[in-house]
PDB file of C-alpha atoms in Angstrom:
ATOM      1  CA  GLY Y   1      99.099  68.969 220.452  1.00  0.00           C
ATOM      2  CA  GLU Y   2      98.679  67.643 216.443  1.00  0.00           C
ATOM      3  CA  ASP Y   3      95.288  65.944 216.235  1.00  0.00           C
ATOM      4  CA  VAL Y   4      93.717  65.186 212.258  1.00  0.00           C
ATOM      5  CA  GLU Y   5      90.568  63.492 211.998  1.00  0.00           C
ATOM      6  CA  GLN Y   6      88.358  62.572 209.267  1.00  0.00           C
ATOM      7  CA  SER Y   7      84.964  60.413 208.946  1.00  0.00           C
ATOM      8  CA  LEU Y   8      86.323  56.533 207.771  1.00  0.00           C
ATOM      9  CA  PHE Y   9      83.630  55.449 205.431  1.00  0.00           C
ATOM     10  CA  LEU Y  10      81.819  57.548 202.315  1.00  0.00           C
ATOM     11  CA  SER Y  11      79.666  55.867 199.419  1.00  0.00           C
ATOM     12  CA  VAL Y  12      78.571  57.884 196.069  1.00  0.00           C
ATOM     13  CA  ARG Y  13      77.051  56.603 193.391  1.00  0.00           C
ATOM     14  CA  GLU Y  14      79.038  57.515 190.077  1.00  0.00           C
ATOM     15  CA  GLY Y  15      78.499  60.938 188.217  1.00  0.00           C
ATOM     16  CA  ASP Y  16      77.514  62.813 192.071  1.00  0.00           C
ATOM     17  CA  SER Y  17      79.714  64.887 194.199  1.00  0.00           C
ATOM     18  CA  SER Y  18      81.531  64.209 197.120  1.00  0.00           C
ATOM     19  CA  VAL Y  19      82.590  65.472 199.954  1.00  0.00           C
ATOM     20  CA  ILE Y  20      85.195  64.243 202.341  1.00  0.00           C
ATOM     21  CA  ASN Y  21      85.377  66.809 205.493  1.00  0.00           C
ATOM     22  CA  CYS Y  22      88.544  66.604 208.061  1.00  0.00           C
ATOM     23  CA  THR Y  23      89.183  68.462 210.905  1.00  0.00           C
ATOM     24  CA  TYR Y  24      92.141  69.186 213.188  1.00  0.00           C
ATOM     25  CA  THR Y  25      93.509  71.127 215.795  1.00  0.00           C
ATOM     26  CA  ASP Y  26      96.749  72.973 215.401  1.00  0.00           C
ATOM     27  CA  SER Y  27      95.828  76.753 214.949  1.00  0.00           C
ATOM     28  CA  SER Y  28      99.673  76.861 213.572  1.00  0.00           C
ATOM     29  CA  SER Y  29      99.483  75.084 210.228  1.00  0.00           C
ATOM     30  CA  THR Y  30     100.892  76.564 207.448  1.00  0.00           C
ATOM     31  CA  TYR Y  31      99.667  74.222 204.599  1.00  0.00           C
ATOM     32  CA  LEU Y  32      97.044  71.607 204.609  1.00  0.00           C
ATOM     33  CA  TYR Y  33      97.163  68.831 202.091  1.00  0.00           C
ATOM     34  CA  TRP Y  34      94.748  65.896 200.767  1.00  0.00           C
ATOM     35  CA  TYR Y  35      96.188  62.895 199.605  1.00  0.00           C
ATOM     36  CA  LYS Y  36      95.090  59.450 197.783  1.00  0.00           C
ATOM     37  CA  GLN Y  37      95.872  56.113 197.881  1.00  0.00           C
ATOM     38  CA  GLU Y  38      94.984  53.418 195.990  1.00  0.00           C
ATOM     39  CA  PRO Y  39      94.562  49.481 196.917  1.00  0.00           C
ATOM     40  CA  GLY Y  40      98.218  48.645 197.095  1.00  0.00           C
ATOM     41  CA  ALA Y  41      99.496  51.659 196.273  1.00  0.00           C
ATOM     42  CA  GLY Y  42     101.317  54.463 198.227  1.00  0.00           C
ATOM     43  CA  LEU Y  43     100.012  58.137 199.072  1.00  0.00           C
ATOM     44  CA  GLN Y  44      99.740  60.239 196.062  1.00  0.00           C
ATOM     45  CA  LEU Y  45      99.520  64.015 196.965  1.00  0.00           C
ATOM     46  CA  LEU Y  46      95.819  65.680 195.080  1.00  0.00           C
ATOM     47  CA  THR Y  47      96.489  69.342 195.738  1.00  0.00           C
ATOM     48  CA  TYR Y  48      97.034  71.487 198.763  1.00  0.00           C
ATOM     49  CA  ILE Y  49      96.082  74.557 200.334  1.00  0.00           C
ATOM     50  CA  PHE Y  50      98.192  77.364 201.785  1.00  0.00           C
ATOM     51  CA  SER Y  51      96.375  78.025 205.146  1.00  0.00           C
ATOM     52  CA  ASN Y  52      95.785  81.729 204.516  1.00  0.00           C
ATOM     53  CA  MET Y  53      93.511  80.839 201.799  1.00  0.00           C
ATOM     54  CA  ASP Y  54      89.807  79.577 201.830  1.00  0.00           C
ATOM     55  CA  MET Y  55      89.422  78.169 198.845  1.00  0.00           C
ATOM     56  CA  LYS Y  56      91.590  76.335 195.379  1.00  0.00           C
ATOM     57  CA  GLN Y  57      90.383  74.729 192.891  1.00  0.00           C
ATOM     58  CA  ASP Y  58      92.155  72.253 190.493  1.00  0.00           C
ATOM     59  CA  GLN Y  59      89.677  70.502 187.565  1.00  0.00           C
ATOM     60  CA  ARG Y  60      87.208  68.357 189.028  1.00  0.00           C
ATOM     61  CA  LEU Y  61      88.471  69.145 192.820  1.00  0.00           C
ATOM     62  CA  THR Y  62      87.764  72.159 194.870  1.00  0.00           C
ATOM     63  CA  VAL Y  63      89.161  72.551 198.375  1.00  0.00           C
ATOM     64  CA  LEU Y  64      87.490  74.539 201.338  1.00  0.00           C
ATOM     65  CA  LEU Y  65      89.176  76.029 204.138  1.00  0.00           C
ATOM     66  CA  ASN Y  66      87.801  76.933 207.573  1.00  0.00           C
ATOM     67  CA  LYS Y  67      90.683  78.495 209.683  1.00  0.00           C
ATOM     68  CA  LYS Y  68      88.367  79.606 212.187  1.00  0.00           C
ATOM     69  CA  ASP Y  69      86.575  76.505 212.555  1.00  0.00           C
ATOM     70  CA  LYS Y  70      89.433  74.476 211.693  1.00  0.00           C
ATOM     71  CA  HIS Y  71      87.902  72.414 208.938  1.00  0.00           C
ATOM     72  CA  LEU Y  72      89.514  71.266 205.892  1.00  0.00           C
ATOM     73  CA  SER Y  73      86.860  69.476 203.015  1.00  0.00           C
ATOM     74  CA  LEU Y  74      87.642  68.191 199.588  1.00  0.00           C
ATOM     75  CA  ARG Y  75      84.598  67.850 197.133  1.00  0.00           C
ATOM     76  CA  ILE Y  76      85.202  65.932 193.672  1.00  0.00           C
ATOM     77  CA  ALA Y  77      82.499  67.226 190.648  1.00  0.00           C
ATOM     78  CA  ASP Y  78      81.194  63.939 188.462  1.00  0.00           C
ATOM     79  CA  THR Y  79      82.599  61.260 190.907  1.00  0.00           C
ATOM     80  CA  GLN Y  80      83.828  58.129 188.826  1.00  0.00           C
ATOM     81  CA  THR Y  81      84.848  54.647 189.595  1.00  0.00           C
ATOM     82  CA  GLY Y  82      88.341  55.410 189.432  1.00  0.00           C
ATOM     83  CA  ASP Y  83      88.168  58.195 192.379  1.00  0.00           C
ATOM     84  CA  SER Y  84      87.402  55.228 194.835  1.00  0.00           C
ATOM     85  CA  ALA Y  85      90.400  54.978 197.045  1.00  0.00           C
ATOM     86  CA  ILE Y  86      91.180  56.186 200.728  1.00  0.00           C
ATOM     87  CA  TYR Y  87      91.773  59.603 200.894  1.00  0.00           C
ATOM     88  CA  PHE Y  88      93.733  61.464 203.482  1.00  0.00           C
ATOM     89  CA  CYS Y  89      94.420  64.896 204.895  1.00  0.00           C
ATOM     90  CA  ALA Y  90      97.374  66.320 206.582  1.00  0.00           C
ATOM     91  CA  GLU Y  91      98.534  69.061 207.373  1.00  0.00           C
ATOM     92  CA  SER Y  92     102.291  71.054 208.096  1.00  0.00           C
ATOM     93  CA  ILE Y  93     102.695  72.792 210.973  1.00  0.00           C
ATOM     94  CA  GLU Y  94     105.063  76.398 211.651  1.00  0.00           C
ATOM     95  CA  GLY Y  95     107.614  75.358 213.502  1.00  0.00           C
ATOM     96  CA  GLY Y  96     107.198  71.594 212.728  1.00  0.00           C
ATOM     97  CA  GLY Y  97     110.092  71.224 210.156  1.00  0.00           C
ATOM     98  CA  ASN Y  98     109.389  69.067 207.289  1.00  0.00           C
ATOM     99  CA  LYS Y  99     106.645  66.753 209.186  1.00  0.00           C
ATOM    100  CA  LEU Y 100     103.236  66.024 208.027  1.00  0.00           C
ATOM    101  CA  THR Y 101     100.068  64.595 210.018  1.00  0.00           C
ATOM    102  CA  PHE Y 102      98.150  62.435 208.784  1.00  0.00           C
ATOM    103  CA  GLY Y 103      94.164  61.875 209.607  1.00  0.00           C
ATOM    104  CA  THR Y 104      92.868  58.809 209.418  1.00  0.00           C
ATOM    105  CA  GLY Y 105      92.115  58.410 206.222  1.00  0.00           C
ATOM    106  CA  THR Y 106      88.455  58.385 204.738  1.00  0.00           C
ATOM    107  CA  GLN Y 107      87.371  55.196 202.562  1.00  0.00           C
ATOM    108  CA  LEU Y 108      85.532  55.998 199.188  1.00  0.00           C
ATOM    109  CA  LYS Y 109      83.705  53.982 197.402  1.00  0.00           C
ATOM    110  CA  VAL Y 110      81.827  55.042 194.135  1.00  0.00           C
ATOM    111  CA  GLU Y 111      78.823  53.084 193.308  1.00  0.00           C
ATOM    112  CA  LEU Y 112      77.498  52.508 189.807  1.00  0.00           C
TER     113      LEU Y 112
ATOM    114  CA  ASP U   1     112.181  59.571 187.020  1.00  0.00           C
ATOM    115  CA  ALA U   2     111.537  55.847 188.682  1.00  0.00           C
ATOM    116  CA  GLY U   3     109.717  57.473 191.337  1.00  0.00           C
ATOM    117  CA  VAL U   4     110.630  56.041 195.204  1.00  0.00           C
ATOM    118  CA  ILE U   5     111.518  52.717 195.265  1.00  0.00           C
ATOM    119  CA  GLN U   6     111.204  50.505 198.219  1.00  0.00           C
ATOM    120  CA  SER U   7     112.244  46.603 198.438  1.00  0.00           C
ATOM    121  CA  PRO U   8     111.106  44.109 199.075  1.00  0.00           C
ATOM    122  CA  ARG U   9     107.490  44.197 198.525  1.00  0.00           C
ATOM    123  CA  HIS U  10     106.553  41.973 200.046  1.00  0.00           C
ATOM    124  CA  GLU U  11     107.966  40.100 203.330  1.00  0.00           C
ATOM    125  CA  VAL U  12     107.235  37.465 205.918  1.00  0.00           C
ATOM    126  CA  THR U  13     109.259  36.698 208.378  1.00  0.00           C
ATOM    127  CA  GLU U  14     109.556  34.695 211.569  1.00  0.00           C
ATOM    128  CA  MET U  15     108.812  36.409 215.388  1.00  0.00           C
ATOM    129  CA  GLY U  16     113.034  37.249 216.772  1.00  0.00           C
ATOM    130  CA  GLN U  17     114.398  37.513 213.059  1.00  0.00           C
ATOM    131  CA  GLU U  18     115.920  40.544 211.731  1.00  0.00           C
ATOM    132  CA  VAL U  19     114.241  42.501 209.299  1.00  0.00           C
ATOM    133  CA  THR U  20     115.933  45.026 206.637  1.00  0.00           C
ATOM    134  CA  LEU U  21     113.709  47.655 204.791  1.00  0.00           C
ATOM    135  CA  ARG U  22     115.251  49.326 201.705  1.00  0.00           C
ATOM    136  CA  CYS U  23     114.219  53.134 200.109  1.00  0.00           C
ATOM    137  CA  LYS U  24     116.549  54.566 197.441  1.00  0.00           C
ATOM    138  CA  PRO U  25     114.136  58.108 197.211  1.00  0.00           C
ATOM    139  CA  ILE U  26     113.877  60.519 193.751  1.00  0.00           C
ATOM    140  CA  SER U  27     117.252  61.605 192.580  1.00  0.00           C
ATOM    141  CA  GLY U  28     117.330  65.478 194.015  1.00  0.00           C
ATOM    142  CA  HIS U  29     115.416  64.802 197.018  1.00  0.00           C
ATOM    143  CA  ASN U  30     117.036  66.097 200.611  1.00  0.00           C
ATOM    144  CA  SER U  31     114.252  64.341 203.131  1.00  0.00           C
ATOM    145  CA  LEU U  32     112.974  60.906 203.610  1.00  0.00           C
ATOM    146  CA  PHE U  33     110.662  59.496 205.501  1.00  0.00           C
ATOM    147  CA  TRP U  34     109.644  56.551 207.070  1.00  0.00           C
ATOM    148  CA  TYR U  35     106.059  55.100 207.401  1.00  0.00           C
ATOM    149  CA  ARG U  36     104.174  52.794 208.723  1.00  0.00           C
ATOM    150  CA  GLN U  37     100.535  51.939 208.007  1.00  0.00           C
ATOM    151  CA  THR U  38      98.132  49.640 210.363  1.00  0.00           C
ATOM    152  CA  MET U  39      94.597  49.399 210.604  1.00  0.00           C
ATOM    153  CA  MET U  40      94.053  50.430 214.169  1.00  0.00           C
ATOM    154  CA  ARG U  41      97.066  53.600 214.291  1.00  0.00           C
ATOM    155  CA  GLY U  42      96.515  55.066 210.752  1.00  0.00           C
ATOM    156  CA  LEU U  43      99.528  56.423 209.084  1.00  0.00           C
ATOM    157  CA  GLU U  44     102.341  57.421 211.943  1.00  0.00           C
ATOM    158  CA  LEU U  45     105.752  58.671 211.069  1.00  0.00           C
ATOM    159  CA  LEU U  46     108.447  56.761 212.129  1.00  0.00           C
ATOM    160  CA  ILE U  47     111.291  58.890 211.924  1.00  0.00           C
ATOM    161  CA  TYR U  48     112.597  61.653 209.125  1.00  0.00           C
ATOM    162  CA  PHE U  49     116.003  62.792 207.396  1.00  0.00           C
ATOM    163  CA  ASN U  50     116.910  66.131 206.151  1.00  0.00           C
ATOM    164  CA  ASN U  51     120.697  65.741 203.647  1.00  0.00           C
ATOM    165  CA  ASN U  52     120.809  62.780 205.473  1.00  0.00           C
ATOM    166  CA  VAL U  53     120.946  63.358 209.401  1.00  0.00           C
ATOM    167  CA  PRO U  54     117.771  62.179 211.048  1.00  0.00           C
ATOM    168  CA  ILE U  55     115.713  65.238 212.462  1.00  0.00           C
ATOM    169  CA  ASP U  56     112.977  63.551 214.134  1.00  0.00           C
ATOM    170  CA  ASP U  57     112.948  60.156 215.202  1.00  0.00           C
ATOM    171  CA  SER U  58     110.604  60.746 218.055  1.00  0.00           C
ATOM    172  CA  GLY U  59     108.065  58.105 216.053  1.00  0.00           C
ATOM    173  CA  MET U  60     110.207  55.052 216.443  1.00  0.00           C
ATOM    174  CA  PRO U  61     108.604  52.661 218.681  1.00  0.00           C
ATOM    175  CA  GLU U  62     111.514  51.695 220.707  1.00  0.00           C
ATOM    176  CA  ASP U  63     115.023  50.295 220.626  1.00  0.00           C
ATOM    177  CA  ARG U  64     114.236  47.269 218.462  1.00  0.00           C
ATOM    178  CA  PHE U  65     113.776  49.832 215.350  1.00  0.00           C
ATOM    179  CA  SER U  66     116.528  51.836 213.449  1.00  0.00           C
ATOM    180  CA  ALA U  67     117.167  53.910 210.347  1.00  0.00           C
ATOM    181  CA  LYS U  68     120.388  54.999 208.800  1.00  0.00           C
ATOM    182  CA  MET U  69     121.093  57.169 205.510  1.00  0.00           C
ATOM    183  CA  PRO U  70     124.249  56.522 204.682  1.00  0.00           C
ATOM    184  CA  ASN U  71     123.955  58.716 201.819  1.00  0.00           C
ATOM    185  CA  ALA U  72     121.288  60.707 199.490  1.00  0.00           C
ATOM    186  CA  SER U  73     120.453  57.471 197.669  1.00  0.00           C
ATOM    187  CA  PHE U  74     119.830  55.152 200.148  1.00  0.00           C
ATOM    188  CA  SER U  75     117.950  54.550 203.207  1.00  0.00           C
ATOM    189  CA  THR U  76     117.130  51.051 205.725  1.00  0.00           C
ATOM    190  CA  LEU U  77     115.211  50.826 207.935  1.00  0.00           C
ATOM    191  CA  LYS U  78     116.042  48.074 210.158  1.00  0.00           C
ATOM    192  CA  ILE U  79     114.009  45.505 213.326  1.00  0.00           C
ATOM    193  CA  GLN U  80     115.712  43.645 215.380  1.00  0.00           C
ATOM    194  CA  PRO U  81     114.476  41.491 216.569  1.00  0.00           C
ATOM    195  CA  SER U  82     111.510  41.335 214.813  1.00  0.00           C
ATOM    196  CA  GLU U  83     107.655  40.875 216.807  1.00  0.00           C
ATOM    197  CA  PRO U  84     104.058  39.919 215.303  1.00  0.00           C
ATOM    198  CA  ARG U  85     103.566  43.362 216.374  1.00  0.00           C
ATOM    199  CA  ASP U  86     104.964  45.105 213.953  1.00  0.00           C
ATOM    200  CA  SER U  87     103.293  43.280 211.094  1.00  0.00           C
ATOM    201  CA  ALA U  88     102.089  46.668 208.776  1.00  0.00           C
ATOM    202  CA  VAL U  89     102.880  48.010 205.520  1.00  0.00           C
ATOM    203  CA  TYR U  90     106.027  50.504 205.825  1.00  0.00           C
ATOM    204  CA  PHE U  91     106.002  53.299 203.803  1.00  0.00           C
ATOM    205  CA  CYS U  92     109.349  55.532 202.399  1.00  0.00           C
ATOM    206  CA  ALA U  93     109.035  59.093 201.590  1.00  0.00           C
ATOM    207  CA  SER U  94     110.952  61.929 199.787  1.00  0.00           C
ATOM    208  CA  SER U  95     110.550  65.316 199.023  1.00  0.00           C
ATOM    209  CA  VAL U  96     112.044  68.785 198.590  1.00  0.00           C
ATOM    210  CA  ALA U  97     112.148  70.541 201.378  1.00  0.00           C
ATOM    211  CA  HIS U  98     109.718  73.458 202.318  1.00  0.00           C
ATOM    212  CA  PRO U  99     107.863  75.301 202.665  1.00  0.00           C
ATOM    213  CA  VAL U 100     105.351  73.303 200.299  1.00  0.00           C
ATOM    214  CA  GLU U 101     105.573  69.458 201.395  1.00  0.00           C
ATOM    215  CA  LYS U 102     105.127  67.636 198.766  1.00  0.00           C
ATOM    216  CA  LEU U 103     105.727  64.088 199.842  1.00  0.00           C
ATOM    217  CA  PHE U 104     106.098  61.431 196.832  1.00  0.00           C
ATOM    218  CA  PHE U 105     105.463  57.868 198.535  1.00  0.00           C
ATOM    219  CA  GLY U 106     106.954  54.167 197.305  1.00  0.00           C
ATOM    220  CA  SER U 107     104.793  51.620 197.494  1.00  0.00           C
ATOM    221  CA  GLY U 108     105.693  50.301 200.696  1.00  0.00           C
ATOM    222  CA  THR U 109     107.053  46.916 201.849  1.00  0.00           C
ATOM    223  CA  GLN U 110     104.351  44.596 203.295  1.00  0.00           C
ATOM    224  CA  LEU U 111     106.078  42.724 206.504  1.00  0.00           C
ATOM    225  CA  SER U 112     104.166  39.829 208.002  1.00  0.00           C
ATOM    226  CA  VAL U 113     105.923  38.376 211.500  1.00  0.00           C
ATOM    227  CA  LEU U 114     104.451  35.335 212.168  1.00  0.00           C
TER     228      LEU U 114
END
């Protein structure tokens, strides 16, 4: 079945790197995604990675995928206060139609 | 583009009342999703439509919940009768189908059932 898990909280200092982790159980994932939710707003797509890739970089964001261990991570370089938000990983599954299964979300707090 | 538009932004109602949430997807998007977010259960997919047709409603909690999409630019989620445990933020999202599901979310409706 589909199960996507994340740690609940992460606190970092401004300027440091943040690493948010995600594990999933379904081995037939096609794409994996990272979404960001700011207070009082809907989720916003940050980046995604095809399941046959192991890394994708997009400016300050680096996505790493270990398909063998079913582990996905999002690294944010030079973390800023504006990066404070909840980060969700999600997966789409072959044969699953348009459905995305979202993780539990990680609250990132950036301290000065 | 105005993005996905949801109304109302906030809804406070009494137990037993009917609640109707509305959503206007992004023009040209052919998939529409209704999600519910709570602290306890996180983000749950309730139902989604492709080309106005309901594809998967397995997440709809019970018969009190119903969703319609009469045309490509409008969808409703109705709860009748509402209960306090329905209190949550309800999100509508839309996307262009396959293979990458880039969902665009509305700002949500904060529902409080007293």
